[in-house]
PDB file of C-alpha atoms in Angstrom:
ATOM      1  CA  UNK A   1     -52.996   4.386  79.837  1.00 92.00           C
ATOM      2  CA  UNK A   2     -55.352   1.453  80.231  1.00 95.00           C
ATOM      3  CA  UNK A   3     -53.652  -1.876  80.932  1.00 97.00           C
ATOM      4  CA  UNK A   4     -55.036  -5.391  81.255  1.00 98.00           C
ATOM      5  CA  UNK A   5     -53.162  -8.299  82.817  1.00 98.00           C
ATOM      6  CA  UNK A   6     -54.194 -11.935  82.794  1.00 98.00           C
ATOM      7  CA  UNK A   7     -53.255 -14.226  85.664  1.00 98.00           C
ATOM      8  CA  UNK A   8     -53.871 -17.829  86.603  1.00 96.00           C
ATOM      9  CA  UNK A   9     -52.432 -21.341  86.384  1.00 96.00           C
ATOM     10  CA  UNK A  10     -50.485 -22.180  83.261  1.00 96.00           C
ATOM     11  CA  UNK A  11     -51.237 -25.888  83.528  1.00 98.00           C
ATOM     12  CA  UNK A  12     -54.629 -27.514  84.022  1.00 98.00           C
ATOM     13  CA  UNK A  13     -55.457 -31.213  84.083  1.00 98.00           C
ATOM     14  CA  UNK A  14     -58.002 -32.676  81.664  1.00 97.00           C
ATOM     15  CA  UNK A  15     -61.605 -32.621  82.953  1.00 97.00           C
ATOM     16  CA  UNK A  16     -60.761 -29.884  85.462  1.00 98.00           C
ATOM     17  CA  UNK A  17     -61.762 -26.219  85.410  1.00 98.00           C
ATOM     18  CA  UNK A  18     -59.574 -23.499  83.920  1.00 98.00           C
ATOM     19  CA  UNK A  19     -59.696 -20.260  85.924  1.00 98.00           C
ATOM     20  CA  UNK A  20     -58.204 -16.956  84.865  1.00 98.00           C
ATOM     21  CA  UNK A  21     -58.473 -13.393  86.137  1.00 98.00           C
ATOM     22  CA  UNK A  22     -57.959 -10.155  84.272  1.00 98.00           C
ATOM     23  CA  UNK A  23     -56.905  -7.120  86.285  1.00 98.00           C
ATOM     24  CA  UNK A  24     -57.647  -3.740  84.757  1.00 97.00           C
ATOM     25  CA  UNK A  25     -55.486  -0.738  85.647  1.00 96.00           C
ATOM     26  CA  UNK A  26     -55.447   2.845  84.430  1.00 95.00           C
ATOM     27  CA  UNK A  27     -59.216   2.888  84.043  1.00 93.00           C
ATOM     28  CA  UNK A  28     -62.451   1.711  85.623  1.00 93.00           C
ATOM     29  CA  UNK A  29     -64.095  -1.586  84.811  1.00 94.00           C
ATOM     30  CA  UNK A  30     -67.383   0.128  85.685  1.00 93.00           C
ATOM     31  CA  UNK A  31     -67.304   2.186  82.500  1.00 87.00           C
ATOM     32  CA  UNK A  32     -70.776   2.403  81.007  1.00 85.00           C
ATOM     33  CA  UNK A  33     -69.279   2.473  77.510  1.00 91.00           C
ATOM     34  CA  UNK A  34     -67.418  -0.796  77.526  1.00 94.00           C
ATOM     35  CA  UNK A  35     -67.682  -4.534  77.818  1.00 96.00           C
ATOM     36  CA  UNK A  36     -64.838  -6.763  78.917  1.00 97.00           C
ATOM     37  CA  UNK A  37     -64.039  -9.895  77.010  1.00 97.00           C
ATOM     38  CA  UNK A  38     -62.043 -13.081  76.729  1.00 98.00           C
ATOM     39  CA  UNK A  39     -60.518 -14.315  73.481  1.00 98.00           C
ATOM     40  CA  UNK A  40     -58.305 -17.358  72.999  1.00 98.00           C
ATOM     41  CA  UNK A  41     -55.777 -18.532  70.427  1.00 98.00           C
ATOM     42  CA  UNK A  42     -54.595 -22.142  70.173  1.00 97.00           C
ATOM     43  CA  UNK A  43     -50.891 -22.441  69.333  1.00 96.00           C
ATOM     44  CA  UNK A  44     -50.306 -21.564  65.684  1.00 94.00           C
ATOM     45  CA  UNK A  45     -54.003 -20.923  65.039  1.00 96.00           C
ATOM     46  CA  UNK A  46     -56.475 -18.056  64.832  1.00 96.00           C
ATOM     47  CA  UNK A  47     -58.520 -16.084  67.344  1.00 98.00           C
ATOM     48  CA  UNK A  48     -61.735 -17.310  68.975  1.00 98.00           C
ATOM     49  CA  UNK A  49     -64.088 -15.113  70.971  1.00 98.00           C
ATOM     50  CA  UNK A  50     -65.136 -16.721  74.270  1.00 98.00           C
ATOM     51  CA  UNK A  51     -67.470 -14.143  75.787  1.00 97.00           C
ATOM     52  CA  UNK A  52     -68.045 -10.646  77.150  1.00 96.00           C
ATOM     53  CA  UNK A  53     -69.279  -9.166  80.410  1.00 96.00           C
ATOM     54  CA  UNK A  54     -70.631  -5.735  81.341  1.00 94.00           C
ATOM     55  CA  UNK A  55     -69.851  -4.187  84.727  1.00 93.00           C
ATOM     56  CA  UNK A  56     -73.445  -4.868  85.766  1.00 92.00           C
ATOM     57  CA  UNK A  57     -72.825  -8.584  85.283  1.00 91.00           C
ATOM     58  CA  UNK A  58     -74.625  -9.057  81.945  1.00 94.00           C
ATOM     59  CA  UNK A  59     -72.860 -11.720  79.932  1.00 96.00           C
ATOM     60  CA  UNK A  60     -72.683 -12.879  76.324  1.00 96.00           C
ATOM     61  CA  UNK A  61     -71.050 -16.183  75.456  1.00 97.00           C
ATOM     62  CA  UNK A  62     -69.952 -17.911  72.286  1.00 97.00           C
ATOM     63  CA  UNK A  63     -72.555 -20.654  71.719  1.00 97.00           C
ATOM     64  CA  UNK A  64     -69.753 -23.099  70.943  1.00 96.00           C
ATOM     65  CA  UNK A  65     -68.478 -22.784  74.528  1.00 97.00           C
ATOM     66  CA  UNK A  66     -71.551 -21.583  76.385  1.00 96.00           C
ATOM     67  CA  UNK A  67     -72.222 -24.805  78.258  1.00 96.00           C
ATOM     68  CA  UNK A  68     -68.757 -24.710  79.840  1.00 97.00           C
ATOM     69  CA  UNK A  69     -68.050 -20.986  80.301  1.00 98.00           C
ATOM     70  CA  UNK A  70     -68.707 -18.594  83.160  1.00 98.00           C
ATOM     71  CA  UNK A  71     -67.487 -14.998  83.123  1.00 98.00           C
ATOM     72  CA  UNK A  72     -67.851 -12.873  86.237  1.00 97.00           C
ATOM     73  CA  UNK A  73     -66.873  -9.379  87.327  1.00 96.00           C
ATOM     74  CA  UNK A  74     -65.618  -7.889  90.606  1.00 96.00           C
ATOM     75  CA  UNK A  75     -65.907  -4.131  90.344  1.00 95.00           C
ATOM     76  CA  UNK A  76     -64.382  -3.600  93.798  1.00 95.00           C
ATOM     77  CA  UNK A  77     -61.133  -5.159  92.579  1.00 96.00           C
ATOM     78  CA  UNK A  78     -61.413  -3.863  88.990  1.00 96.00           C
ATOM     79  CA  UNK A  79     -61.197  -7.448  87.784  1.00 97.00           C
ATOM     80  CA  UNK A  80     -63.142  -9.901  85.684  1.00 98.00           C
ATOM     81  CA  UNK A  81     -62.692 -13.641  85.520  1.00 98.00           C
ATOM     82  CA  UNK A  82     -63.099 -16.643  83.253  1.00 98.00           C
ATOM     83  CA  UNK A  83     -63.964 -20.185  84.225  1.00 98.00           C
ATOM     84  CA  UNK A  84     -63.971 -22.947  81.615  1.00 98.00           C
ATOM     85  CA  UNK A  85     -65.044 -26.350  82.869  1.00 97.00           C
ATOM     86  CA  UNK A  86     -64.330 -29.896  81.698  1.00 97.00           C
ATOM     87  CA  UNK A  87     -61.244 -28.874  79.755  1.00 98.00           C
ATOM     88  CA  UNK A  88     -59.516 -31.058  77.190  1.00 98.00           C
ATOM     89  CA  UNK A  89     -56.311 -30.720  75.194  1.00 97.00           C
ATOM     90  CA  UNK A  90     -58.328 -28.732  72.631  1.00 97.00           C
ATOM     91  CA  UNK A  91     -58.612 -25.937  75.191  1.00 98.00           C
ATOM     92  CA  UNK A  92     -54.834 -25.415  75.215  1.00 98.00           C
ATOM     93  CA  UNK A  93     -54.379 -21.839  74.063  1.00 98.00           C
ATOM     94  CA  UNK A  94     -53.156 -18.360  74.826  1.00 98.00           C
ATOM     95  CA  UNK A  95     -56.017 -16.640  76.613  1.00 98.00           C
ATOM     96  CA  UNK A  96     -56.392 -12.887  76.179  1.00 98.00           C
ATOM     97  CA  UNK A  97     -58.576 -10.454  78.069  1.00 98.00           C
ATOM     98  CA  UNK A  98     -59.615  -7.293  76.254  1.00 98.00           C
ATOM     99  CA  UNK A  99     -61.784  -4.200  76.483  1.00 97.00           C
ATOM    100  CA  UNK A 100     -64.625  -3.865  74.013  1.00 95.00           C
ATOM    101  CA  UNK A 101     -66.503  -0.696  73.138  1.00 89.00           C
ATOM    102  CA  UNK A 102     -67.681  -1.207  69.591  1.00 88.00           C
ATOM    103  CA  UNK A 103     -64.573  -3.308  69.033  1.00 92.00           C
ATOM    104  CA  UNK A 104     -61.656  -4.747  71.010  1.00 95.00           C
ATOM    105  CA  UNK A 105     -59.260  -1.837  71.488  1.00 94.00           C
ATOM    106  CA  UNK A 106     -57.112  -2.763  74.493  1.00 96.00           C
ATOM    107  CA  UNK A 107     -55.720  -6.263  74.988  1.00 98.00           C
ATOM    108  CA  UNK A 108     -53.740  -7.982  77.703  1.00 98.00           C
ATOM    109  CA  UNK A 109     -50.454  -9.636  76.844  1.00 97.00           C
ATOM    110  CA  UNK A 110     -52.064 -13.078  76.986  1.00 98.00           C
ATOM    111  CA  UNK A 111     -51.356 -16.125  79.106  1.00 98.00           C
ATOM    112  CA  UNK A 112     -50.677 -19.631  77.846  1.00 98.00           C
ATOM    113  CA  UNK A 113     -52.783 -22.326  79.441  1.00 98.00           C
ATOM    114  CA  UNK A 114     -51.819 -25.907  78.708  1.00 98.00           C
ATOM    115  CA  UNK A 115     -54.212 -28.763  79.377  1.00 98.00           C
ATOM    116  CA  UNK A 116     -52.234 -31.856  80.227  1.00 97.00           C
ATOM    117  CA  UNK A 117     -52.030 -34.523  82.874  1.00 94.00           C
TER     118      UNK A 117
ATOM    119  CA  UNK B   1     -72.821 -17.134  62.910  1.00 96.00           C
ATOM    120  CA  UNK B   2     -71.027 -14.841  60.476  1.00 97.00           C
ATOM    121  CA  UNK B   3     -68.043 -16.583  58.924  1.00 98.00           C
ATOM    122  CA  UNK B   4     -65.129 -14.425  57.797  1.00 98.00           C
ATOM    123  CA  UNK B   5     -62.927 -15.902  55.067  1.00 98.00           C
ATOM    124  CA  UNK B   6     -59.528 -14.314  54.562  1.00 98.00           C
ATOM    125  CA  UNK B   7     -57.220 -14.712  51.601  1.00 97.00           C
ATOM    126  CA  UNK B   8     -54.477 -15.476  51.075  1.00 97.00           C
ATOM    127  CA  UNK B   9     -53.473 -17.563  54.082  1.00 97.00           C
ATOM    128  CA  UNK B  10     -49.822 -16.679  53.551  1.00 97.00           C
ATOM    129  CA  UNK B  11     -47.923 -14.118  51.542  1.00 96.00           C
ATOM    130  CA  UNK B  12     -44.166 -13.688  51.114  1.00 96.00           C
ATOM    131  CA  UNK B  13     -43.360 -10.133  50.049  1.00 95.00           C
ATOM    132  CA  UNK B  14     -40.269  -8.032  49.416  1.00 96.00           C
ATOM    133  CA  UNK B  15     -39.860  -4.692  51.195  1.00 95.00           C
ATOM    134  CA  UNK B  16     -41.561  -1.720  49.511  1.00 96.00           C
ATOM    135  CA  UNK B  17     -44.034  -4.017  47.755  1.00 96.00           C
ATOM    136  CA  UNK B  18     -47.766  -3.502  48.109  1.00 96.00           C
ATOM    137  CA  UNK B  19     -49.789  -6.095  50.046  1.00 97.00           C
ATOM    138  CA  UNK B  20     -53.498  -6.709  49.649  1.00 97.00           C
ATOM    139  CA  UNK B  21     -55.465  -8.950  52.015  1.00 98.00           C
ATOM    140  CA  UNK B  22     -59.131  -9.671  51.535  1.00 98.00           C
ATOM    141  CA  UNK B  23     -61.837 -10.647  53.990  1.00 98.00           C
ATOM    142  CA  UNK B  24     -65.224 -11.925  52.851  1.00 98.00           C
ATOM    143  CA  UNK B  25     -68.189 -12.149  55.210  1.00 98.00           C
ATOM    144  CA  UNK B  26     -70.825 -14.866  54.881  1.00 98.00           C
ATOM    145  CA  UNK B  27     -73.544 -12.195  55.113  1.00 98.00           C
ATOM    146  CA  UNK B  28     -73.671  -8.434  54.981  1.00 98.00           C
ATOM    147  CA  UNK B  29     -72.097  -6.702  57.978  1.00 97.00           C
ATOM    148  CA  UNK B  30     -72.217  -3.124  56.765  1.00 97.00           C
ATOM    149  CA  UNK B  31     -68.969  -1.492  57.856  1.00 97.00           C
ATOM    150  CA  UNK B  32     -68.611  -3.402  61.129  1.00 97.00           C
ATOM    151  CA  UNK B  33     -65.296  -4.914  60.069  1.00 98.00           C
ATOM    152  CA  UNK B  34     -61.983  -4.252  61.796  1.00 98.00           C
ATOM    153  CA  UNK B  35     -58.393  -5.258  61.095  1.00 98.00           C
ATOM    154  CA  UNK B  36     -55.762  -6.358  63.600  1.00 98.00           C
ATOM    155  CA  UNK B  37     -52.021  -6.962  63.312  1.00 98.00           C
ATOM    156  CA  UNK B  38     -50.407  -9.610  65.486  1.00 98.00           C
ATOM    157  CA  UNK B  39     -46.642  -9.727  65.551  1.00 97.00           C
ATOM    158  CA  UNK B  40     -45.006 -12.956  66.830  1.00 94.00           C
ATOM    159  CA  UNK B  41     -45.551 -13.473  70.553  1.00 94.00           C
ATOM    160  CA  UNK B  42     -47.577 -10.272  70.881  1.00 97.00           C
ATOM    161  CA  UNK B  43     -51.245  -9.554  71.415  1.00 97.00           C
ATOM    162  CA  UNK B  44     -53.337  -8.253  68.502  1.00 97.00           C
ATOM    163  CA  UNK B  45     -53.114  -4.556  67.742  1.00 97.00           C
ATOM    164  CA  UNK B  46     -55.954  -2.597  66.136  1.00 97.00           C
ATOM    165  CA  UNK B  47     -54.993  -1.269  62.698  1.00 97.00           C
ATOM    166  CA  UNK B  48     -58.237  -0.182  61.006  1.00 98.00           C
ATOM    167  CA  UNK B  49     -61.736   0.169  62.434  1.00 97.00           C
ATOM    168  CA  UNK B  50     -65.105   0.158  60.689  1.00 98.00           C
ATOM    169  CA  UNK B  51     -63.631  -0.989  57.390  1.00 97.00           C
ATOM    170  CA  UNK B  52     -61.727   2.164  56.519  1.00 97.00           C
ATOM    171  CA  UNK B  53     -61.238   4.380  59.570  1.00 97.00           C
ATOM    172  CA  UNK B  54     -57.639   4.984  60.543  1.00 96.00           C
ATOM    173  CA  UNK B  55     -56.311   4.516  64.070  1.00 96.00           C
ATOM    174  CA  UNK B  56     -54.111   7.080  65.785  1.00 95.00           C
ATOM    175  CA  UNK B  57     -50.479   5.997  65.804  1.00 95.00           C
ATOM    176  CA  UNK B  58     -50.856   3.467  62.990  1.00 97.00           C
ATOM    177  CA  UNK B  59     -48.647   4.251  59.967  1.00 96.00           C
ATOM    178  CA  UNK B  60     -50.461   5.738  56.997  1.00 96.00           C
ATOM    179  CA  UNK B  61     -49.306   2.921  54.729  1.00 97.00           C
ATOM    180  CA  UNK B  62     -52.115   0.819  56.246  1.00 98.00           C
ATOM    181  CA  UNK B  63     -55.567   1.404  54.747  1.00 98.00           C
ATOM    182  CA  UNK B  64     -58.862  -0.416  54.545  1.00 98.00           C
ATOM    183  CA  UNK B  65     -61.822  -0.437  52.214  1.00 98.00           C
ATOM    184  CA  UNK B  66     -65.060  -2.238  51.554  1.00 98.00           C
ATOM    185  CA  UNK B  67     -68.564  -2.675  52.918  1.00 97.00           C
ATOM    186  CA  UNK B  68     -71.260  -5.307  53.002  1.00 97.00           C
ATOM    187  CA  UNK B  69     -69.469  -8.610  52.487  1.00 98.00           C
ATOM    188  CA  UNK B  70     -66.149  -7.741  50.835  1.00 98.00           C
ATOM    189  CA  UNK B  71     -63.307  -5.950  52.551  1.00 98.00           C
ATOM    190  CA  UNK B  72     -59.646  -5.236  51.825  1.00 98.00           C
ATOM    191  CA  UNK B  73     -56.632  -4.330  53.915  1.00 98.00           C
ATOM    192  CA  UNK B  74     -53.838  -2.704  51.940  1.00 98.00           C
ATOM    193  CA  UNK B  75     -50.278  -2.179  53.083  1.00 97.00           C
ATOM    194  CA  UNK B  76     -48.474   0.250  50.795  1.00 95.00           C
ATOM    195  CA  UNK B  77     -44.691  -0.009  50.641  1.00 93.00           C
ATOM    196  CA  UNK B  78     -44.208  -2.895  53.035  1.00 96.00           C
ATOM    197  CA  UNK B  79     -41.592  -2.497  55.748  1.00 96.00           C
ATOM    198  CA  UNK B  80     -39.690  -5.181  57.664  1.00 95.00           C
ATOM    199  CA  UNK B  81     -41.652  -4.431  60.852  1.00 95.00           C
ATOM    200  CA  UNK B  82     -44.877  -5.394  59.064  1.00 97.00           C
ATOM    201  CA  UNK B  83     -44.003  -9.097  59.264  1.00 97.00           C
ATOM    202  CA  UNK B  84     -47.019 -10.362  61.179  1.00 97.00           C
ATOM    203  CA  UNK B  85     -50.360 -12.119  61.027  1.00 98.00           C
ATOM    204  CA  UNK B  86     -53.353 -10.003  60.070  1.00 98.00           C
ATOM    205  CA  UNK B  87     -56.902 -10.755  61.178  1.00 98.00           C
ATOM    206  CA  UNK B  88     -60.251  -9.309  60.255  1.00 98.00           C
ATOM    207  CA  UNK B  89     -62.985  -9.191  62.918  1.00 98.00           C
ATOM    208  CA  UNK B  90     -66.700  -8.474  62.700  1.00 97.00           C
ATOM    209  CA  UNK B  91     -68.685  -6.727  65.407  1.00 96.00           C
ATOM    210  CA  UNK B  92     -71.996  -6.689  63.528  1.00 96.00           C
ATOM    211  CA  UNK B  93     -73.600  -9.554  65.431  1.00 95.00           C
ATOM    212  CA  UNK B  94     -72.998 -12.164  68.084  1.00 95.00           C
ATOM    213  CA  UNK B  95     -71.164 -14.424  68.208  1.00 96.00           C
ATOM    214  CA  UNK B  96     -68.234 -12.161  67.454  1.00 97.00           C
ATOM    215  CA  UNK B  97     -65.947 -13.787  64.915  1.00 98.00           C
ATOM    216  CA  UNK B  98     -62.498 -13.417  63.416  1.00 98.00           C
ATOM    217  CA  UNK B  99     -61.074 -14.381  60.071  1.00 98.00           C
ATOM    218  CA  UNK B 100     -58.588 -17.221  59.901  1.00 97.00           C
ATOM    219  CA  UNK B 101     -55.659 -14.859  59.502  1.00 97.00           C
ATOM    220  CA  UNK B 102     -53.093 -13.979  56.856  1.00 98.00           C
ATOM    221  CA  UNK B 103     -49.430 -14.388  57.622  1.00 97.00           C
ATOM    222  CA  UNK B 104     -47.164 -11.887  55.887  1.00 97.00           C
ATOM    223  CA  UNK B 105     -43.517 -12.836  55.592  1.00 96.00           C
ATOM    224  CA  UNK B 106     -40.741 -10.530  54.469  1.00 95.00           C
ATOM    225  CA  UNK B 107     -38.513 -12.007  51.753  1.00 92.00           C
TER     226      UNK B 107
END
């Protein structure tokens, strides 16, 4: 059974860079049929797609965040990562990693990241 | 960007009632519309894919319909465990987008 697990600091200071890692188990991140994505959800609000990455390193970002987002992949560790720079309180959210074939079918449990000094 | 507009935002329903949630896309997306259920403090769970295709393990009381710009999620005979937020999601074009969500409360 495929599992995804987010990890990283739960508290980030304003103007700093948020960094999260998603570890995939029970399957290979090098699957030719899937992308791997990040989605976030501010407290009490809806879902926002951040971006996707393919095992080869090809990336697709939400234009609303593109200037601040970097998604990378480490196939040797079966992990992919998110970096979001220059964070503000508006970036406080639960961050999910997920697998995407034609749609998001497997999701991590999510990790709350709070931006505060 | 394709905007997905869900209605209603909130619905309070008694058990065994029928629930209908709609999702309207700002432009035609064919059948590239999927529905997710998110229970409190859980990650989203796929309920229906490609507008009307069922997902293994999802109760048969959940069904979807529609194509183009107008889509519907129907829950027949609501059960207490269905208390959740429901989101539509389009995979037709980038950027990927989600509807604003519909919260279903059990009376």
